Amino acid sequence: FAGGGTDIPEFYLKRGPGAVVATSINKHVYVTLTEKFDGKISVRYRIHEVVDHVGELKHPLIREILKEYGVDGGVELVIISDVPARGSGLGASSALAVALCLAMERFTGRERPKISFRHHIAETASMIETERVQSPIGKQDHYISAFGGMNLIIFSAESVELKTVCSEEFSDEIESQSMLFYLNGGHEYAGGQFVQKILKDQVADINVRWRTYELQRDNAFRLAEHKTYEVPERFIDHVNENWRLKQTLHADISNQKIDEIIQTAYSAGATAAKVCGAGGGGFLYLVVPPAMQ
């Protein structure tokens, strides 16, 4: 809802802290992991891969997570997602990373760390996706997938801190006014390359546009503060401010088609709008009073 981009190390390590207000939703990534009798690795997602050794897997995230847990064969993985895995803006790849790490923890019986297990899963998933796979993303999706709920998440060099900032009743009120629409993205979303370009460009420009990221972070802190008072109108103001700021970070975050769709939504009764994730397509989030939905 606010603060996007400030969870990227290039920002919070230099100009920290970073802060976002984010929530999990009732869409899921499902991972089924079983032993495979012939010693091979079988992975089913959009395609079906069967290989002799983990290094032969084409899916980089699955490959690197299996490597991290020392699994080189004898497993079968089936992955199903409720939303498009690439370009949705709903954190599906990070949710997959969290689910895979949790499955591998249970499968390998690796010794549990002394830190919070959810923190451990989120950090491991984030490390693999950002450092090993080198996806140009931050940590918020991993943490919100691992912890669930609606939280203010604060990122610093030393720690990641989560604070629940509203009651269940207020969360239910926001949910009752929330709508998601899939914009798709046509050819631009092929292979997720369009999204990757937007994200990489943003990371490269952080030192130039750092002030906008600070405004994004401050908007997250103010949203968390105002959510404490549980006034939906203030929540709406901060979501709109997020979208206003976000559009200034990259020319491709919005386009004429998206602008027209959002204006149509406002004309039909929406009170707030933003494109999820990197932008350019994927899912559009709207706040709409129930009577206007």
Short mmCIF file of C-alpha atoms in Angstrom, two decimals:
data_model
loop_
_atom_site.label_atom_id
_atom_site.label_comp_id
_atom_site.label_asym_id
_atom_site.label_seq_id
_atom_site.Cartn_x
_atom_site.Cartn_y
_atom_site.Cartn_z
CA PHE A 1 0.00 0.00 0.00
CA ALA A 2 2.94 2.37 0.63
CA GLY A 3 6.73 2.46 0.73
CA GLY A 4 7.46 0.21 -2.23
CA GLY A 5 11.11 0.21 -3.31
CA THR A 6 12.49 1.22 0.09
CA ASP A 7 12.94 -2.47 0.94
CA ILE A 8 15.75 -2.67 -1.63
CA PRO A 9 19.23 -2.79 -0.01
CA GLU A 10 20.51 -0.08 -2.35
CA PHE A 11 18.14 2.27 -0.53
CA TYR A 12 17.90 1.20 3.11
CA LEU A 13 21.63 0.46 3.56
CA LYS A 14 22.52 4.01 2.47
CA ARG A 15 19.48 6.07 3.46
CA GLY A 16 17.67 3.77 5.84
CA PRO A 17 15.53 2.72 7.24
CA GLY A 18 13.16 1.51 4.56
CA ALA A 19 9.52 0.96 5.40
CA VAL A 20 6.46 -0.50 3.69
CA VAL A 21 2.89 -1.17 4.66
CA ALA A 22 1.84 -4.43 3.01
CA THR A 23 -0.56 -7.30 3.39
CA SER A 24 -0.89 -10.92 2.42
CA ILE A 25 -3.98 -11.96 0.45
CA ASN A 26 -6.00 -15.15 0.11
CA LYS A 27 -4.21 -16.32 -3.05
CA HIS A 28 -1.58 -18.99 -2.71
CA VAL A 29 1.38 -20.83 -4.18
CA TYR A 30 1.24 -24.58 -3.50
CA VAL A 31 4.36 -26.74 -3.34
CA THR A 32 4.14 -30.54 -3.16
CA LEU A 33 7.45 -32.30 -2.47
CA THR A 34 7.91 -36.07 -2.44
CA GLU A 35 10.78 -38.52 -2.78
CA LYS A 36 11.38 -39.89 -6.26
CA PHE A 37 12.31 -43.55 -6.57
CA ASP A 38 14.75 -43.31 -9.51
CA GLY A 39 17.07 -40.66 -8.06
CA LYS A 40 16.19 -38.03 -10.66
CA ILE A 41 14.72 -34.55 -10.09
CA SER A 42 11.25 -33.98 -11.51
CA VAL A 43 9.80 -30.46 -11.38
CA ARG A 44 6.37 -29.52 -12.71
CA TYR A 45 5.35 -25.86 -13.04
CA ARG A 46 4.48 -24.22 -16.38
CA ILE A 47 6.64 -26.92 -17.93
CA HIS A 48 7.91 -30.31 -16.80
CA GLU A 49 11.63 -30.73 -16.18
CA VAL A 50 13.26 -34.09 -15.46
CA VAL A 51 17.03 -33.99 -14.86
CA ASP A 52 19.72 -36.17 -13.33
CA HIS A 53 21.35 -33.43 -11.22
CA VAL A 54 20.18 -30.18 -9.67
CA GLY A 55 22.56 -28.04 -11.73
CA GLU A 56 20.72 -29.06 -14.90
CA LEU A 57 17.43 -27.43 -13.85
CA LYS A 58 16.43 -24.46 -15.99
CA HIS A 59 14.23 -22.78 -13.35
CA PRO A 60 16.79 -20.62 -11.51
CA LEU A 61 14.87 -20.19 -8.25
CA ILE A 62 14.08 -23.87 -7.82
CA ARG A 63 17.63 -24.82 -8.80
CA GLU A 64 19.27 -22.49 -6.28
CA ILE A 65 16.96 -23.45 -3.42
CA LEU A 66 17.62 -27.15 -3.96
CA LYS A 67 21.34 -26.36 -3.99
CA GLU A 68 21.05 -24.38 -0.76
CA TYR A 69 19.53 -27.39 0.98
CA GLY A 70 21.98 -29.89 -0.50
CA VAL A 71 19.40 -31.81 -2.56
CA ASP A 72 20.93 -33.16 -5.78
CA GLY A 73 18.38 -35.78 -6.74
CA GLY A 74 15.60 -38.11 -5.70
CA VAL A 75 12.80 -35.54 -5.41
CA GLU A 76 9.62 -34.65 -7.25
CA LEU A 77 8.23 -31.11 -7.03
CA VAL A 78 4.81 -29.97 -8.20
CA ILE A 79 4.10 -26.22 -8.10
CA ILE A 80 0.68 -24.63 -8.58
CA SER A 81 -0.07 -20.91 -8.29
CA ASP A 82 -3.40 -19.13 -7.95
CA VAL A 83 -2.01 -16.13 -9.86
CA PRO A 84 0.35 -15.70 -12.82
CA ALA A 85 3.87 -16.45 -11.66
CA ARG A 86 5.50 -13.65 -13.67
CA GLY A 87 4.56 -10.03 -13.99
CA SER A 88 1.53 -10.12 -11.69
CA GLY A 89 2.97 -7.68 -9.14
CA LEU A 90 1.56 -9.85 -6.35
CA GLY A 91 4.89 -11.30 -5.18
CA ALA A 92 4.24 -14.77 -6.60
CA SER A 93 7.92 -15.59 -7.13
CA SER A 94 8.77 -14.60 -3.55
CA ALA A 95 5.81 -16.59 -2.22
CA LEU A 96 7.17 -19.55 -4.19
CA ALA A 97 10.62 -19.02 -2.67
CA VAL A 98 9.15 -18.98 0.85
CA ALA A 99 7.02 -22.08 0.21
CA LEU A 100 9.98 -23.96 -1.30
CA CYS A 101 12.26 -23.09 1.62
CA LEU A 102 9.64 -24.23 4.11
CA ALA A 103 9.15 -27.49 2.19
CA MET A 104 12.92 -28.08 2.05
CA GLU A 105 13.31 -27.39 5.78
CA ARG A 106 10.80 -30.11 6.51
CA PHE A 107 12.15 -32.49 3.85
CA THR A 108 15.80 -32.25 4.90
CA GLY A 109 15.22 -31.89 8.65
CA ARG A 110 17.87 -29.17 8.78
CA GLU A 111 18.56 -27.88 12.29
CA ARG A 112 16.33 -24.97 13.19
CA PRO A 113 18.09 -21.62 13.79
CA LYS A 114 17.92 -19.74 17.06
CA ILE A 115 16.23 -16.75 15.44
CA SER A 116 12.48 -16.70 14.68
CA PHE A 117 11.70 -19.48 12.21
CA ARG A 118 9.57 -17.17 10.08
CA HIS A 119 12.43 -14.64 9.96
CA HIS A 120 14.78 -17.45 9.00
CA ILE A 121 12.53 -18.62 6.15
CA ALA A 122 12.01 -15.06 4.88
CA GLU A 123 15.73 -14.22 5.03
CA THR A 124 16.76 -17.47 3.34
CA ALA A 125 14.20 -17.03 0.56
CA SER A 126 15.21 -13.38 0.09
CA MET A 127 18.92 -14.18 0.01
CA ILE A 128 18.48 -16.88 -2.62
CA GLU A 129 16.19 -14.83 -4.86
CA THR A 130 18.18 -11.59 -4.68
CA GLU A 131 21.78 -12.83 -4.37
CA ARG A 132 21.86 -16.24 -6.06
CA VAL A 133 19.23 -15.63 -8.73
CA GLN A 134 20.00 -11.88 -8.79
CA SER A 135 16.40 -10.71 -9.11
CA PRO A 136 16.29 -6.89 -8.72
CA ILE A 137 13.74 -6.93 -5.90
CA GLY A 138 13.52 -6.13 -2.21
CA LYS A 139 12.51 -8.19 0.84
CA GLN A 140 8.92 -7.16 1.50
CA ASP A 141 7.28 -9.98 -0.49
CA HIS A 142 9.27 -12.66 1.33
CA TYR A 143 8.43 -11.29 4.74
CA ILE A 144 4.73 -10.72 4.08
CA SER A 145 4.46 -14.25 2.64
CA ALA A 146 6.24 -15.77 5.63
CA PHE A 147 4.35 -13.81 8.30
CA GLY A 148 0.95 -13.03 6.76
CA GLY A 149 -1.41 -10.31 7.94
CA MET A 150 -1.22 -6.56 7.38
CA ASN A 151 1.99 -5.04 8.72
CA LEU A 152 4.35 -2.11 8.80
CA ILE A 153 7.71 -3.66 7.88
CA ILE A 154 10.87 -1.69 8.68
CA PHE A 155 14.16 -2.57 6.95
CA SER A 156 17.59 -1.63 8.24
CA ALA A 157 21.14 -2.97 7.98
CA GLU A 158 20.73 -4.73 11.33
CA SER A 159 17.22 -6.18 11.18
CA VAL A 160 13.77 -6.46 9.68
CA GLU A 161 10.96 -5.53 12.07
CA LEU A 162 7.24 -6.19 11.62
CA LYS A 163 4.50 -4.29 13.42
CA THR A 164 0.81 -5.07 13.18
CA VAL A 165 -0.78 -1.65 12.95
CA CYS A 166 -4.53 -2.17 12.81
CA SER A 167 -7.31 -4.26 14.29
CA GLU A 168 -8.89 -7.23 12.58
CA GLU A 169 -12.07 -5.17 12.18
CA PHE A 170 -10.25 -2.40 10.29
CA SER A 171 -8.46 -4.96 8.14
CA ASP A 172 -11.83 -6.51 7.30
CA GLU A 173 -13.17 -3.06 6.40
CA ILE A 174 -10.28 -2.44 3.99
CA GLU A 175 -10.71 -5.91 2.51
CA SER A 176 -14.41 -5.27 1.91
CA GLN A 177 -13.46 -2.21 -0.18
CA SER A 178 -10.56 -3.86 -2.04
CA MET A 179 -10.71 -5.12 -5.61
CA LEU A 180 -8.02 -6.58 -7.89
CA PHE A 181 -8.20 -6.60 -11.69
CA TYR A 182 -5.75 -8.37 -13.97
CA LEU A 183 -4.53 -5.95 -16.63
CA ASN A 184 -2.35 -8.53 -18.33
CA GLY A 185 0.41 -6.88 -20.30
CA GLY A 186 0.34 -8.58 -23.67
CA HIS A 187 3.64 -9.18 -25.43
CA GLU A 188 5.47 -6.86 -23.04
CA TYR A 189 5.17 -9.47 -20.30
CA ALA A 190 6.73 -12.30 -22.26
CA GLY A 191 9.15 -14.05 -19.94
CA GLY A 192 8.81 -11.31 -17.37
CA GLN A 193 11.55 -9.36 -19.14
CA PHE A 194 9.56 -6.12 -19.22
CA VAL A 195 9.09 -6.21 -15.46
CA GLN A 196 12.75 -7.05 -14.92
CA LYS A 197 13.79 -4.03 -16.99
CA ILE A 198 11.60 -1.67 -14.95
CA LEU A 199 13.00 -3.07 -11.68
CA LYS A 200 16.63 -2.98 -12.84
CA ASP A 201 16.24 0.60 -14.08
CA GLN A 202 14.76 1.62 -10.73
CA VAL A 203 17.60 0.04 -8.76
CA ALA A 204 20.13 1.79 -11.02
CA ASP A 205 18.39 5.15 -10.46
CA ILE A 206 18.00 4.97 -6.68
CA ASN A 207 20.93 7.30 -6.05
CA VAL A 208 19.33 9.84 -8.40
CA ARG A 209 15.74 9.53 -7.18
CA TRP A 210 16.49 8.85 -3.51
CA ARG A 211 14.34 11.74 -2.34
CA THR A 212 11.24 10.18 -3.92
CA TYR A 213 12.02 6.92 -2.14
CA GLU A 214 12.28 8.83 1.13
CA LEU A 215 8.83 10.28 0.45
CA GLN A 216 7.57 6.75 -0.21
CA ARG A 217 9.01 5.57 3.10
CA ASP A 218 7.55 8.54 4.98
CA ASN A 219 4.17 7.81 3.39
CA ALA A 220 4.36 4.27 4.79
CA PHE A 221 5.11 5.54 8.28
CA ARG A 222 2.22 8.02 8.10
CA LEU A 223 -0.13 5.35 6.78
CA ALA A 224 0.82 3.08 9.68
CA GLU A 225 0.22 5.92 12.12
CA HIS A 226 -3.15 6.83 10.64
CA LYS A 227 -4.22 3.20 10.44
CA THR A 228 -3.86 3.16 14.21
CA TYR A 229 -6.76 5.62 14.26
CA GLU A 230 -8.61 3.31 11.85
CA VAL A 231 -10.05 5.94 9.53
CA PRO A 232 -10.55 4.44 6.04
CA GLU A 233 -10.44 7.87 4.35
CA ARG A 234 -6.87 8.43 5.54
CA PHE A 235 -5.89 4.98 4.28
CA ILE A 236 -7.29 5.91 0.87
CA ASP A 237 -5.29 9.15 0.79
CA HIS A 238 -2.02 7.26 1.39
CA VAL A 239 -2.74 4.66 -1.30
CA ASN A 240 -3.33 7.45 -3.82
CA GLU A 241 -0.16 9.22 -2.68
CA ASN A 242 1.76 5.97 -3.18
CA TRP A 243 0.59 5.76 -6.79
CA ARG A 244 1.36 9.44 -7.45
CA LEU A 245 4.92 9.01 -6.21
CA LYS A 246 5.44 5.64 -7.82
CA GLN A 247 4.66 6.89 -11.32
CA THR A 248 7.54 9.38 -11.12
CA LEU A 249 10.12 6.60 -10.66
CA HIS A 250 9.96 5.13 -14.18
CA ALA A 251 8.28 6.09 -17.44
CA ASP A 252 6.89 2.58 -18.00
CA ILE A 253 5.19 2.11 -14.61
CA SER A 254 2.00 3.48 -16.16
CA ASN A 255 0.88 4.03 -19.73
CA GLN A 256 -2.09 5.44 -21.63
CA LYS A 257 -4.11 2.22 -21.33
CA ILE A 258 -3.57 1.98 -17.56
CA ASP A 259 -4.34 5.67 -17.09
CA GLU A 260 -7.61 5.28 -19.01
CA ILE A 261 -8.61 2.21 -16.97
CA ILE A 262 -7.92 4.04 -13.71
CA GLN A 263 -9.91 7.09 -14.81
CA THR A 264 -12.80 4.80 -15.78
CA ALA A 265 -12.60 3.21 -12.32
CA TYR A 266 -12.69 6.62 -10.61
CA SER A 267 -15.68 7.62 -12.75
CA ALA A 268 -17.47 4.44 -11.66
CA GLY A 269 -16.93 5.05 -7.94
CA ALA A 270 -13.39 3.96 -7.03
CA THR A 271 -11.71 6.10 -4.36
CA ALA A 272 -8.10 4.89 -4.74
CA ALA A 273 -6.02 3.05 -7.33
CA LYS A 274 -2.52 1.70 -7.86
CA VAL A 275 -0.81 -0.87 -10.04
CA CYS A 276 0.80 -3.62 -7.98
CA GLY A 277 4.48 -4.54 -8.13
CA ALA A 278 6.77 -3.03 -10.73
CA GLY A 279 3.93 -1.66 -12.84
CA GLY A 280 3.41 -1.63 -16.58
CA GLY A 281 0.72 -4.31 -16.29
CA GLY A 282 -0.12 -7.13 -13.93
CA PHE A 283 -2.78 -6.42 -11.30
CA LEU A 284 -4.58 -3.15 -10.63
CA TYR A 285 -5.61 -2.57 -7.00
CA LEU A 286 -8.70 -0.43 -6.37
CA VAL A 287 -10.45 0.79 -3.24
CA VAL A 288 -14.18 0.85 -4.00
CA PRO A 289 -17.11 1.30 -1.56
CA PRO A 290 -19.17 -1.92 -1.60
CA ALA A 291 -22.24 -0.15 -2.99
CA MET A 292 -20.22 0.88 -6.07
CA GLN A 293 -18.55 -2.46 -6.77
#
